[in-house]
Short mmCIF file of C-alpha atoms and ligand atoms in Angstrom, two decimals:
data_model
loop_
_atom_site.label_atom_id
_atom_site.label_comp_id
_atom_site.label_asym_id
_atom_site.label_seq_id
_atom_site.Cartn_x
_atom_site.Cartn_y
_atom_site.Cartn_z
CA MET M 1 0.72 17.72 5.12
CA LYS M 2 2.17 19.55 2.16
CA PHE M 3 4.91 17.05 1.94
CA GLN M 4 2.58 14.27 2.13
CA LYS M 5 0.65 15.36 -0.67
CA LEU M 6 3.85 15.72 -2.92
CA LEU M 7 4.81 12.32 -1.84
CA ARG M 8 1.57 10.79 -2.68
CA ALA M 9 2.74 11.22 -6.41
CA PHE M 10 4.92 8.17 -7.21
CA LEU M 11 3.20 4.87 -7.37
CA ALA M 12 6.12 3.46 -9.29
CA ALA M 13 6.71 0.59 -6.93
CA GLN M 14 3.31 -0.71 -8.16
CA THR M 15 3.71 0.24 -11.90
CA LEU M 16 4.54 -1.67 -14.84
CA LEU M 17 6.15 -0.18 -17.93
CA ALA M 18 6.62 -1.52 -21.47
CA PRO M 19 4.98 -5.05 -21.23
CA THR M 20 6.80 -6.35 -24.12
CA LYS M 21 10.25 -5.19 -23.22
CA ALA M 22 12.56 -6.22 -20.53
CA GLN M 23 11.91 -4.50 -17.26
CA ILE M 24 14.13 -2.48 -15.40
CA GLN M 25 12.84 -2.13 -11.80
CA ALA M 26 11.86 1.45 -11.11
CA PRO M 27 13.78 3.54 -10.41
CA ALA M 28 15.79 3.15 -13.39
CA PRO M 29 19.39 4.42 -13.43
CA PRO M 30 19.68 7.56 -15.86
CA GLY M 31 19.88 6.66 -19.39
CA LEU M 32 18.67 3.15 -19.00
CA ALA M 33 14.95 3.31 -19.35
CA PRO M 34 13.44 4.10 -22.54
CA PRO M 35 10.96 6.70 -23.29
CA ILE M 36 7.45 6.22 -22.22
CA SER M 37 5.78 4.75 -25.64
CA PRO M 38 2.12 3.85 -26.41
CA SER M 39 2.74 0.42 -25.87
CA ASP M 40 3.39 1.02 -22.05
CA ARG M 41 0.96 0.26 -19.48
CA ILE M 42 0.61 1.32 -15.58
CA TYR M 43 -1.21 -1.34 -13.38
CA THR M 44 -2.73 -0.09 -10.03
CA GLY M 45 -3.99 -2.72 -7.48
CA ASP M 46 -7.45 -1.16 -6.08
CA GLN M 47 -8.17 -2.92 -2.85
CA THR M 48 -11.76 -2.10 -2.02
CA SER M 49 -12.94 -2.42 -5.56
CA ASN M 50 -10.96 -5.59 -5.73
CA THR M 51 -9.90 -4.67 -9.29
CA LEU M 52 -6.71 -3.75 -11.29
CA THR M 53 -6.74 -0.58 -13.38
CA VAL M 54 -4.72 -0.46 -16.61
CA ILE M 55 -3.54 2.76 -17.68
CA ASP M 56 -1.73 4.03 -20.97
CA PRO M 57 0.82 6.41 -19.60
CA SER M 58 1.57 7.98 -23.19
CA GLN M 59 -1.80 9.39 -23.19
CA ASN M 60 -2.50 9.41 -19.23
CA ARG M 61 -5.48 7.37 -20.20
CA VAL M 62 -7.52 4.89 -18.22
CA LEU M 63 -8.03 1.81 -20.50
CA GLY M 64 -10.09 -0.39 -18.21
CA THR M 65 -10.22 -2.36 -15.29
CA ILE M 66 -9.51 -6.16 -14.59
CA SER M 67 -12.04 -7.39 -12.19
CA LEU M 68 -10.82 -10.32 -9.62
CA GLY M 69 -14.05 -10.83 -8.01
CA ASP M 70 -16.21 -9.15 -5.27
CA THR M 71 -15.89 -5.87 -3.59
CA ARG M 72 -14.61 -5.42 -0.07
CA LEU M 73 -18.04 -5.93 1.43
CA SER M 74 -20.55 -7.72 -0.40
CA ASN M 75 -20.88 -11.38 0.07
CA THR M 76 -17.42 -11.54 1.63
CA LEU M 77 -18.53 -12.09 5.25
CA ASN M 78 -19.43 -15.59 4.11
CA PRO M 79 -16.72 -18.13 3.85
CA GLN M 80 -14.68 -17.77 0.65
CA TYR M 81 -14.32 -21.02 -0.84
CA ILE M 82 -12.75 -19.95 -4.47
CA ARG M 83 -12.91 -16.31 -4.80
CA SER M 84 -10.29 -13.70 -4.48
CA VAL M 85 -10.97 -10.71 -2.45
CA SER M 86 -9.15 -7.37 -1.83
CA SER M 87 -6.63 -7.02 -4.49
CA HIS M 88 -3.59 -5.16 -3.01
CA GLY M 89 0.37 -5.38 -4.02
CA LEU M 90 1.41 -5.76 -7.29
CA GLY M 91 4.96 -7.00 -8.71
CA PHE M 92 6.17 -7.60 -12.21
CA SER M 93 8.32 -10.04 -14.06
CA ARG M 94 11.62 -8.65 -15.41
CA ASP M 95 11.03 -9.95 -19.04
CA GLY M 96 7.64 -7.89 -18.55
CA LYS M 97 5.48 -10.90 -19.35
CA TYR M 98 3.65 -11.19 -16.12
CA ILE M 99 2.28 -9.20 -13.15
CA VAL M 100 1.50 -10.57 -9.83
CA SER M 101 -1.50 -9.21 -7.48
CA LEU M 102 -2.11 -10.48 -4.01
CA SER M 103 -5.49 -10.74 -2.43
CA VAL M 104 -4.98 -9.78 1.10
CA LEU M 105 -8.31 -11.09 2.43
CA THR M 106 -8.20 -14.58 0.70
CA ASN M 107 -4.75 -15.21 0.47
CA THR M 108 -4.65 -15.72 -3.06
CA VAL M 109 -1.83 -14.94 -5.58
CA THR M 110 -3.09 -13.94 -8.90
CA VAL M 111 -0.71 -14.10 -12.06
CA ILE M 112 -1.70 -11.91 -15.18
CA ARG M 113 -0.17 -12.26 -18.48
CA THR M 114 0.49 -8.68 -19.81
CA ALA M 115 0.07 -9.37 -23.46
CA ASP M 116 -3.66 -10.06 -23.17
CA ASN M 117 -4.38 -9.41 -19.55
CA ARG M 118 -5.62 -12.85 -18.78
CA ILE M 119 -5.13 -14.80 -15.58
CA VAL M 120 -2.47 -17.60 -15.44
CA SER M 121 -2.53 -18.99 -12.23
CA GLN M 122 -4.43 -18.48 -8.88
CA THR M 123 -2.48 -19.79 -5.83
CA SER M 124 -3.39 -20.31 -2.39
CA VAL M 125 -0.36 -19.33 0.10
CA ASP M 126 -0.02 -18.87 3.80
CA ARG M 127 -1.46 -16.14 5.75
CA GLY M 128 -1.56 -12.32 4.75
CA PRO M 129 0.22 -12.23 1.36
CA HIS M 130 0.93 -8.44 1.01
CA GLU M 131 3.69 -7.53 -1.40
CA ALA M 132 5.69 -9.70 -3.82
CA PHE M 133 8.07 -9.70 -6.79
CA PHE M 134 9.04 -12.13 -9.32
CA ALA M 135 12.50 -13.70 -8.90
CA PRO M 136 15.01 -12.68 -11.70
CA ASP M 137 14.23 -16.04 -13.26
CA ASN M 138 10.91 -14.59 -14.65
CA THR M 139 8.72 -17.46 -13.13
CA THR M 140 8.96 -17.82 -9.42
CA ILE M 141 7.32 -15.30 -7.00
CA TRP M 142 8.61 -14.54 -3.60
CA ILE M 143 5.74 -13.45 -1.33
CA GLY M 144 5.86 -11.50 1.85
CA THR M 145 3.21 -13.42 4.01
CA ARG M 146 2.55 -11.01 6.80
CA GLY M 147 0.70 -13.72 9.02
CA VAL M 148 3.47 -16.25 9.41
CA SER M 149 7.46 -16.19 9.77
CA SER M 150 8.51 -17.11 6.50
CA VAL M 151 8.67 -16.09 2.76
CA ASN M 152 6.56 -18.04 0.62
CA ILE M 153 7.88 -18.79 -3.04
CA ILE M 154 5.48 -20.16 -5.79
CA ASP M 155 5.86 -21.02 -9.43
CA GLY M 156 4.02 -18.27 -10.78
CA ILE M 157 3.11 -20.34 -14.11
CA ASN M 158 1.91 -23.64 -12.78
CA GLY M 159 0.40 -22.32 -9.37
CA THR M 160 2.59 -24.40 -6.96
CA LEU M 161 3.77 -23.41 -3.54
CA THR M 162 7.52 -24.59 -3.71
CA HIS M 163 9.38 -23.24 -0.68
CA ARG M 164 9.06 -21.35 2.69
CA ILE M 165 11.90 -19.45 3.81
CA PRO M 166 12.08 -18.78 7.55
CA THR M 167 12.60 -15.09 8.31
CA ALA M 168 11.89 -12.72 11.18
CA ASP M 169 8.03 -12.27 12.11
CA GLY M 170 5.81 -10.95 9.70
CA PRO M 171 7.38 -10.54 6.31
CA SER M 172 5.76 -7.72 4.44
CA LYS M 173 7.48 -7.24 0.95
CA VAL M 174 10.28 -8.85 -0.90
CA LEU M 175 12.55 -6.89 -3.32
CA PHE M 176 15.42 -8.10 -5.27
CA SER M 177 18.79 -6.50 -5.86
CA PRO M 178 19.30 -5.06 -9.27
CA ASP M 179 21.95 -7.92 -10.09
CA GLY M 180 19.40 -10.33 -8.73
CA LEU M 181 21.25 -12.32 -6.25
CA THR M 182 19.91 -10.90 -3.04
CA ALA M 183 16.55 -10.49 -1.82
CA TYR M 184 15.44 -7.80 0.95
CA VAL M 185 12.36 -8.54 3.14
CA ASN M 186 11.03 -5.75 5.59
CA HIS M 187 8.39 -6.90 8.23
CA ILE M 188 5.30 -5.78 10.28
CA ARG M 189 6.52 -7.22 13.44
CA ALA M 190 10.47 -6.90 13.59
CA PRO M 191 12.36 -3.88 13.14
CA VAL M 192 14.68 -5.61 10.76
CA ILE M 193 15.44 -6.18 7.05
CA SER M 194 16.00 -10.01 6.30
CA VAL M 195 19.00 -10.11 3.69
CA ILE M 196 18.34 -13.65 1.61
CA ASP M 197 20.72 -15.17 -0.81
CA VAL M 198 18.70 -15.86 -3.71
CA ALA M 199 20.55 -18.87 -5.08
CA SER M 200 20.47 -21.00 -1.78
CA LYS M 201 17.16 -19.41 -0.40
CA GLN M 202 18.94 -18.72 3.14
CA VAL M 203 18.81 -15.83 5.17
CA LYS M 204 22.40 -14.48 5.21
CA TYR M 205 22.16 -11.76 7.97
CA ASN M 206 19.42 -9.29 9.27
CA ILE M 207 19.95 -5.60 9.08
CA THR M 208 18.81 -4.39 12.61
CA GLY M 209 17.90 -0.84 14.24
CA LEU M 210 15.12 0.02 11.86
CA ALA M 211 13.12 3.16 13.21
CA ASP M 212 10.15 1.10 14.00
CA THR M 213 8.81 -2.43 14.26
CA PHE M 214 5.96 -2.06 11.57
CA SER M 215 7.42 -1.62 8.25
CA SER M 216 4.69 -1.63 5.49
CA ASP M 217 6.46 -1.01 2.35
CA MET M 218 10.15 -0.38 1.12
CA MET M 219 12.13 0.45 -2.05
CA LEU M 220 15.57 0.03 -3.39
CA ASP M 221 17.32 2.77 -5.32
CA ALA M 222 18.54 2.37 -8.87
CA THR M 223 22.01 1.50 -7.73
CA GLY M 224 20.70 -1.05 -5.01
CA TYR M 225 22.83 0.52 -2.31
CA THR M 226 20.15 2.28 -0.56
CA LEU M 227 16.95 0.95 0.81
CA ILE M 228 14.12 3.06 2.37
CA ALA M 229 11.77 1.25 4.53
CA ALA M 230 8.82 3.31 5.47
CA HIS M 231 6.97 3.31 8.74
CA LYS M 232 3.35 3.87 8.43
CA MET M 233 2.43 3.80 12.03
CA THR M 234 5.04 6.36 13.31
CA GLY M 235 5.24 8.39 10.18
CA GLN M 236 9.21 7.88 9.59
CA ILE M 237 11.52 6.18 7.03
CA SER M 238 14.57 4.16 7.90
CA VAL M 239 17.45 4.85 5.37
CA VAL M 240 19.61 1.64 5.04
CA ASP M 241 22.79 1.40 3.53
CA VAL M 242 22.63 -2.25 2.31
CA HIS M 243 26.37 -2.78 1.64
CA ALA M 244 27.39 -1.32 5.01
CA ARG M 245 24.45 -3.47 6.40
CA ARG M 246 23.03 -0.71 8.78
CA VAL M 247 20.47 2.02 9.04
CA ILE M 248 22.14 5.26 8.56
CA ALA M 249 19.22 7.79 9.03
CA ASN M 250 15.77 7.58 10.71
CA ILE M 251 13.66 10.72 9.06
CA THR M 252 10.31 11.71 10.11
CA THR M 253 8.19 12.34 6.90
CA GLY M 254 4.61 12.48 8.40
CA PRO M 255 1.65 10.65 9.24
CA GLU M 256 0.67 7.61 6.88
CA THR M 257 3.94 7.61 5.15
CA ASN M 258 4.04 4.68 2.80
CA HIS M 259 5.08 3.36 -0.69
CA PRO M 260 8.47 5.10 -1.03
CA ASN M 261 9.96 5.50 -4.37
CA PHE M 262 12.93 7.39 -5.77
CA ALA M 263 13.57 10.16 -8.33
CA VAL M 264 16.56 11.84 -9.32
CA VAL M 265 15.67 15.57 -9.86
CA ASN M 266 18.57 17.92 -11.33
CA GLY M 267 21.17 15.48 -10.15
CA THR M 268 19.53 15.23 -6.40
CA THR M 269 18.09 11.96 -5.55
CA HIS M 270 14.54 12.61 -3.85
CA VAL M 271 12.48 10.17 -2.02
CA PHE M 272 8.61 9.94 -2.59
CA CYS M 273 6.01 8.32 -0.46
CA ASP M 274 2.24 8.41 -0.57
CA GLY M 275 -0.59 7.61 1.70
CA CYS M 276 -3.81 5.78 0.52
CA ASP M 277 -5.98 7.35 -2.22
CA ASP M 278 -8.09 6.59 -5.24
CA SER M 279 -6.08 8.47 -7.66
CA LEU M 280 -2.61 8.27 -9.31
CA ASP M 281 -0.89 11.68 -9.54
CA LEU M 282 1.59 12.35 -12.26
CA VAL M 283 4.34 14.64 -11.05
CA ASP M 284 6.86 16.63 -13.06
CA ALA M 285 10.02 15.64 -11.40
CA ASN M 286 11.86 18.96 -12.29
CA SER M 287 8.90 21.39 -10.95
CA LEU M 288 8.07 18.60 -8.39
CA SER M 289 4.30 19.69 -9.09
CA VAL M 290 1.28 17.42 -10.07
CA ILE M 291 0.57 17.83 -13.70
CA ASP M 292 -2.33 15.29 -14.19
CA THR M 293 -4.48 13.21 -12.03
CA MET M 294 -6.03 10.04 -12.93
CA ARG M 295 -9.16 8.10 -11.32
CA VAL M 296 -8.38 4.74 -10.78
CA GLY M 297 -10.72 1.72 -9.65
CA GLN M 298 -12.04 1.39 -6.06
CA GLU M 299 -15.29 -0.33 -6.31
CA GLY M 300 -17.38 -2.12 -8.69
CA HIS M 301 -16.62 -3.93 -12.03
CA LYS M 302 -15.76 -0.74 -13.50
CA GLY M 303 -14.92 0.97 -10.50
CA LEU M 304 -14.35 4.48 -11.92
CA GLY M 305 -15.69 8.00 -11.04
CA LEU M 306 -17.45 6.86 -8.04
CA SER M 307 -17.49 9.02 -5.04
CA VAL M 308 -14.88 9.35 -2.63
CA VAL M 309 -14.44 11.74 0.41
CA ASN M 310 -11.09 12.30 2.57
CA ARG M 311 -11.39 14.51 5.58
CA LEU M 312 -8.78 15.37 8.19
CA VAL M 313 -10.89 15.74 11.55
CA PRO M 314 -9.94 17.19 14.97
CA VAL M 315 -10.77 15.17 17.81
CA LEU M 316 -12.87 16.79 20.63
CA SER M 317 -13.29 16.20 24.20
CA SER M 318 -16.70 15.04 25.42
CA SER M 319 -17.63 18.77 26.22
CA GLY M 320 -16.92 19.81 22.52
CA GLU M 321 -13.67 21.35 23.01
CA GLN M 322 -10.50 20.54 20.55
CA LEU M 323 -8.04 18.55 22.17
CA HIS M 324 -4.61 19.78 22.29
CA SER M 325 -1.40 18.27 21.23
CA ASN M 326 0.26 16.14 23.63
CA GLY M 327 3.66 15.95 22.27
CA ALA M 328 3.54 13.85 18.91
CA GLY M 329 0.99 16.27 17.54
CA PRO M 330 -2.70 17.18 17.79
CA PRO M 331 -5.10 14.12 18.06
CA GLN M 332 -6.88 14.02 14.69
CA ALA M 333 -8.06 11.42 12.49
CA LEU M 334 -8.43 10.84 8.52
CA ILE M 335 -11.77 9.91 7.51
CA THR M 336 -11.99 8.22 4.17
CA VAL M 337 -15.65 7.24 2.74
CA ARG M 338 -15.81 5.31 -0.47
CA GLN M 339 -18.93 4.60 -2.34
CA THR M 340 -19.27 0.68 -2.86
CA ALA M 341 -21.82 -1.64 -4.07
CA GLY M 342 -24.81 -1.72 -1.83
CA LEU M 343 -23.21 0.06 1.28
CA ASP M 344 -20.41 2.83 1.40
CA MET M 345 -17.07 2.19 3.15
CA PHE M 346 -16.37 4.37 6.09
CA GLN M 347 -12.72 4.25 7.19
CA VAL M 348 -11.13 6.26 10.11
CA ILE M 349 -7.27 6.39 10.71
CA GLY M 350 -6.84 7.90 14.30
CA ARG M 351 -3.46 9.31 15.68
CA ASN M 352 -2.18 10.77 18.91
CA LEU M 353 -5.32 9.64 20.79
CA ARG M 354 -5.83 8.63 24.34
CA LEU M 355 -4.33 5.40 24.44
CA ASN M 356 -7.35 2.56 24.87
CA GLY M 357 -9.71 5.63 25.00
CA SER M 358 -13.03 5.20 23.32
CA HIS M 359 -13.98 7.53 20.55
CA THR M 360 -17.10 8.13 18.42
CA ALA M 361 -17.39 9.45 14.87
CA SER M 362 -20.50 11.23 14.18
CA ALA M 363 -22.27 13.47 11.50
CA VAL M 364 -25.53 15.05 10.75
CA PRO M 365 -28.07 13.83 8.35
CA VAL M 366 -28.50 15.80 5.02
CA CYS M 367 -32.20 15.69 5.26
CA GLU M 368 -34.31 19.17 5.92
CA GLY M 369 -37.14 17.75 7.76
CA CYS M 370 -35.42 15.66 10.53
CA GLY M 371 -34.51 18.25 13.07
CA GLY M 372 -32.97 21.12 11.14
CA GLY M 373 -29.57 19.82 11.09
CA ASN M 374 -29.29 19.45 14.60
CA VAL M 375 -29.54 15.84 15.28
CA ARG M 376 -25.96 14.30 15.47
CA ILE M 377 -26.05 10.57 14.50
CA PRO M 378 -23.36 8.34 15.92
CA LEU M 379 -21.79 6.38 13.16
CA VAL M 380 -19.12 4.21 14.62
CA THR M 381 -17.28 4.04 17.99
CA PHE M 382 -13.88 2.53 18.23
CA THR M 383 -11.04 2.25 20.78
CA ALA M 384 -7.38 3.73 20.28
CA SER M 385 -5.76 0.51 21.25
CA THR M 386 -2.39 0.63 19.26
CA MET M 387 0.22 2.13 21.17
CA MET M 388 2.37 4.94 19.64
CA LYS M 389 5.98 5.45 20.18
CA ASP M 390 5.44 8.32 22.51
CA GLY M 391 2.65 6.42 24.49
CA CYS M 392 -0.24 8.03 22.63
CA GLY M 393 -3.07 5.53 21.21
CA ALA M 394 -3.75 5.01 17.60
CA ALA M 395 -6.46 3.37 15.52
CA PRO M 396 -4.75 2.21 12.42
CA GLN M 397 -7.95 1.18 10.48
CA VAL M 398 -11.31 1.35 11.54
CA LEU M 399 -13.91 0.14 8.96
CA ALA M 400 -17.53 0.52 9.00
CA PHE M 401 -20.19 -0.05 6.01
CA PHE M 402 -23.25 1.74 5.90
CA LYS M 403 -25.11 4.33 3.42
CA TRP M 404 -23.14 7.57 3.63
CA PHE M 405 -23.47 9.55 0.26
CA GLY M 406 -26.82 11.55 0.08
CA VAL M 407 -27.48 10.82 3.91
CA TYR M 408 -24.75 12.68 5.83
CA GLU M 409 -23.43 16.07 5.55
CA VAL M 410 -19.48 15.80 4.97
CA GLY M 411 -18.92 19.02 6.79
CA SER M 412 -20.58 17.93 9.97
CA LEU M 413 -18.27 14.85 10.53
CA GLU M 414 -16.70 15.08 14.07
CA ILE M 415 -14.89 12.80 16.26
CA VAL M 416 -15.53 13.03 19.96
CA GLU M 417 -13.48 11.35 23.00
CA ASP M 418 -15.93 9.52 24.92
C1 NAG F 501 14.22 -12.87 -17.10
O1 NAG F 501 14.12 -11.70 -18.05
C2 NAG F 501 15.16 -10.72 -18.13
C3 NAG F 501 14.59 -9.77 -18.92
O2 NAG F 501 14.09 -10.04 -20.19
C4 NAG F 501 16.35 -11.48 -18.91
O3 NAG F 501 17.42 -10.53 -18.87
C5 NAG F 501 16.52 -12.80 -18.13
O4 NAG F 501 17.66 -13.38 -18.69
C6 NAG F 501 15.56 -13.44 -17.64
N1 NAG F 501 15.70 -14.62 -16.71
C7 NAG F 501 15.55 -16.00 -17.07
C8 NAG F 501 16.02 -17.02 -16.51
O5 NAG F 501 15.27 -16.32 -18.28
C1 NAG F 502 5.22 -26.60 -10.80
O1 NAG F 502 6.66 -26.05 -10.97
C2 NAG F 502 7.44 -26.44 -9.91
C3 NAG F 502 9.10 -25.91 -10.34
O2 NAG F 502 8.86 -24.71 -10.36
C4 NAG F 502 7.69 -27.96 -9.95
O3 NAG F 502 8.45 -28.42 -8.88
C5 NAG F 502 6.36 -28.51 -9.59
O4 NAG F 502 6.49 -30.02 -9.69
C6 NAG F 502 5.47 -28.11 -10.70
N1 NAG F 502 4.00 -28.42 -10.48
C7 NAG F 502 3.20 -29.10 -11.41
C8 NAG F 502 1.72 -29.20 -10.69
O5 NAG F 502 3.30 -29.01 -12.48
C1 NAG F 503 17.57 -13.06 11.52
O1 NAG F 503 16.48 -12.98 12.45
C2 NAG F 503 15.86 -13.87 12.58
C3 NAG F 503 14.78 -13.60 13.60
O2 NAG F 503 15.20 -13.01 14.55
C4 NAG F 503 16.55 -15.01 13.35
O3 NAG F 503 15.83 -16.34 13.69
C5 NAG F 503 17.63 -15.70 12.45
O4 NAG F 503 18.30 -16.43 13.07
C6 NAG F 503 18.41 -14.30 12.13
N1 NAG F 503 19.41 -14.76 10.85
C7 NAG F 503 20.82 -14.38 10.85
C8 NAG F 503 21.30 -14.86 9.76
O5 NAG F 503 21.23 -13.85 11.85
C1 NAG F 504 16.69 4.50 14.17
O1 NAG F 504 15.71 4.20 15.15
C2 NAG F 504 16.09 2.87 16.17
C3 NAG F 504 14.84 2.89 16.94
O2 NAG F 504 14.77 3.80 17.85
C4 NAG F 504 17.39 3.29 16.86
O3 NAG F 504 17.72 2.09 17.55
C5 NAG F 504 18.47 3.56 15.76
O4 NAG F 504 19.67 3.80 16.30
C6 NAG F 504 18.23 4.70 14.87
N1 NAG F 504 19.00 4.79 14.02
C7 NAG F 504 19.83 5.96 13.60
C8 NAG F 504 20.66 6.00 12.90
O5 NAG F 504 19.31 6.87 14.15
C1 NAG F 505 15.56 21.85 -11.96
O1 NAG F 505 16.07 22.64 -12.99
C2 NAG F 505 15.61 23.40 -13.66
C3 NAG F 505 16.26 24.29 -14.55
O2 NAG F 505 17.34 24.61 -13.97
C4 NAG F 505 14.50 24.26 -12.71
O3 NAG F 505 13.76 24.99 -13.57
C5 NAG F 505 13.79 23.36 -11.88
O4 NAG F 505 13.14 24.32 -10.89
C6 NAG F 505 14.69 22.52 -10.98
N1 NAG F 505 13.84 21.57 -10.10
C7 NAG F 505 14.06 21.53 -8.77
C8 NAG F 505 13.22 20.44 -7.92
O5 NAG F 505 15.11 21.96 -8.08
C1 NAG F 506 -4.40 -0.99 26.97
O1 NAG F 506 -5.13 -2.09 26.65
C2 NAG F 506 -4.10 -3.14 26.66
C3 NAG F 506 -4.98 -4.56 26.29
O2 NAG F 506 -6.34 -4.15 25.62
C4 NAG F 506 -3.50 -3.41 27.90
O3 NAG F 506 -2.58 -4.53 27.83
C5 NAG F 506 -2.65 -2.06 27.95
O4 NAG F 506 -2.17 -2.26 29.67
C6 NAG F 506 -3.59 -0.99 28.44
N1 NAG F 506 -2.96 0.18 28.51
C7 NAG F 506 -3.28 1.20 29.17
C8 NAG F 506 -2.42 2.41 29.08
O5 NAG F 506 -4.29 1.23 29.61
#
């Protein structure tokens, strides 16, 4: 877990530096990136609050949020005719003029001009847009659309879907090589990296043999030679030598490994990843310690400073004993509760559970006069129906919405195998 905490620090895959200058895709080779200046900005995509948070990295200050519409659960159970919900992946154009945000719930691609943070275009694309980047032409956007088997290409300025490039199933993210000639695509339903020739828009070859079928995020190093694909479900990374066109190592990094990035510390290249959180940690790459933490949006039009709870909870048997490790690690669940408009969002990520087993999360109410703290209230029941590598069950994302803050004791959270 210590490793995980450290890894959470680098969100550079989703950052934008120096909006008015040419961009060098993070991480930059030594000496290429200018020092941080007051005109630099970092943007984060805040999925639950449906906002973008704008940060001034020269002062480590949150400047404000850009709201894209409703929060994750307000009126979003209705059909969404025109609104954009669930702001997720961010990518920037190399000239620094635009940033693209993907709304994963409504399949919308929003382009924002960095000079004035105004929306330039909103485009509906194929199912499941997840992560995207501007191509080196600074206007077209290549989008990993997870629900289909093709990468979508749009004109980001006039908002037109112009191409679909057939790929392996479930493209998740698109990255471009530093020279702009090649695009790399990871997937959530195929253990391959599709390698695309940018000029002809054709898959040239597939790099096979990734550690797992599901790859959420990935990153290229500054040289463009090494690609790291993160496998959130199995807690691994695949290290890909893109020139040799093969996976050179599979490394176990820990649960929820996501959003990898690179940093060169004292001449040694380190890889950082993160799990999900509502803060941006700033890490001193020399001491490898967190030197500042900024709250970013997760909720509401401002989305700042609202409550969030993160707790790793053991899974108990129905008779109340803690269940033991069955090989891969102890059965446990990460519970996150976020304060949101109207109701709070209760999220469970369960690992190393009994495959297809039913589990119930419960907690004890805060109130004094309702049973002396002994009444345990069931909150949500879920099935661990995702098979992990070793045959255990996982529940990658259980969501429930109810009033939590002020109602239940955080310390009383418990998960029991039914
Ligand atoms: C895109 O922007 C980069 C950085 O400013 C620049 O080098 C490149 O020439 C631009 N591409 C086009 C097609 O204008
Ligand atoms: C938008 O731009 C693309 C080229 O990038 C062009 O093919 C298309 O016709 C344009 N659409 C509109 C509505 O202008
Ligand atoms: C890459 O993989 C996809 C999906 O399996 C397949 O359809 C395609 O033909 C492959 N492309 C090449 C160039 O091997
Ligand atoms: C990585 O894992 C995959 C899937 O288990 C396997 O096929 C591949 O050989 C492994 N690669 C290396 C370099 O260990
Ligand atoms: C990097 O080098 C500096 C100076 O020698 C040292 O203080 C620091 O601990 C080193 N950091 C790491 C991560 O090795
Ligand atoms: C788990 O459930 C799925 C369908 O829900 C079924 O296909 C699978 O065989 C079950 N596995 C076990 C071990 O019960």
